Amino acid sequence: MPGYFRKKIFLCVLAAIFILAVVNWSTFMLLSRTNVGIILNIHDMSDLYGHRVDRPHPTPSQAKESRKIIVTGGAGFIGSHLVDRLMKQGHFVTVLDNFFTGNRLNVEQWVGHPNFQIIEHDISRSILLEADEIYHLASPASPPNYMLNPIQTMKANILGTYNLLGLAKRTKAKFLLASTSEVYGDPEEHPQSETYWGHVNPNGPRSCYDESKRAAESLAYAYHHKEGVQVRVARIFNTYGPRMQLNDGRVVSNFILQALSNQDISIYGDGTYTRSFQYISDLVDGLIGLMQSNVTKPVNLGNPNEFTINQLARLIRKLSNSTSRIVYRPPAVDDPKRRQPVISRAKSQLNWSPKVELVEGLQLTIKAFRAELQNEANFHRLKALGIMYAQRE
């Protein structure tokens, strides 16, 4: 009998441990994906696996050069990689994000660092802060996200830009606008240089993003010419890498997710449309280089190597060791047929050009996606196991 009770107690304790683990993990995931809390500044932060995160502190020489930098959308894909670089350079970084598409997990390694703060804020409302530099990246950027909420997209790109330019004017901060290759629309000129005015449908399903970015550029240059604000405009072409949302609907993330799941890889259209894909570290190099330059004209930041969607699908399938079939769906409305940047301005004035080839970048991205899918699978297995033990009791 005593042995029976010991076994019963052991099973109860084991079940309780699993349930507590599931509750704690679920709470953490909920906080990371919902709008809870205004400013996160928690000390003694560990990574998702409980290990201490080594976070560099600025050297004395770095401290002298440290700047107060605001990054809007800093919990997003591009923004979080930019934040990593700025923090490692020893700057004081404030992230503004409303977490519509951003994720706290992208910047969790910096929470608690004395040089870092993250503020939950919608940039369509003004805010009082001090800054030496402002990187304005906040906006839904994938077609499914901005088509889902076109009004929020336009508010971020127009009202948000207006508010941040006002902040830059007051603080005399340099202002960098993350614009987009979408300002060229479905281009009639190929490849696209910064002097091309574009071919944009003002009423199409993508217009909320395309036209609001064009308006944001106009606002930036109005403040530059009339108010003396130092502006930089980066026209960003297709960018990929770790921390992309698994289900954000863009072609690279779609293909990788489908390939790793051995599902059909869906191509919309006949696959002959082209894109140019740059790896995230190359873009971060370009953004920082542009901010530190004296270039006020728009600058294309993209990889000039052009690939068809068919080529991309086959390459991702090969690198993923996938058994997926490639299938063809009806083409998307207003999808640009060709996209390729001319980067001579970035080369000559920023000394910038992309370094990461597509194969290398995709290998790194596939590895990150595979790890994230495994983490999600482990979480769901743990959750199911905890529920199973709870039901047994």
Coordinates of C-alpha atoms in Angstrom, one line a residue, residues 73-85 106-107:
G73 CA 8.7 48.9 -35.8
G74 CA 11.8 47.8 -33.9
A75 CA 10.2 44.5 -32.8
G76 CA 9.5 43.5 -36.4
F77 CA 11.6 41.5 -38.8
I78 CA 13.8 44.2 -40.2
G79 CA 13.6 46.5 -37.2
S80 CA 14.9 43.9 -34.7
H81 CA 17.9 43.1 -36.8
L82 CA 18.7 46.8 -37.0
V83 CA 18.2 47.1 -33.2
D84 CA 20.7 44.2 -32.7
R85 CA 23.4 46.1 -34.7
N106 CA 12.6 39.4 -31.5
V107 CA 14.1 41.8 -29.0

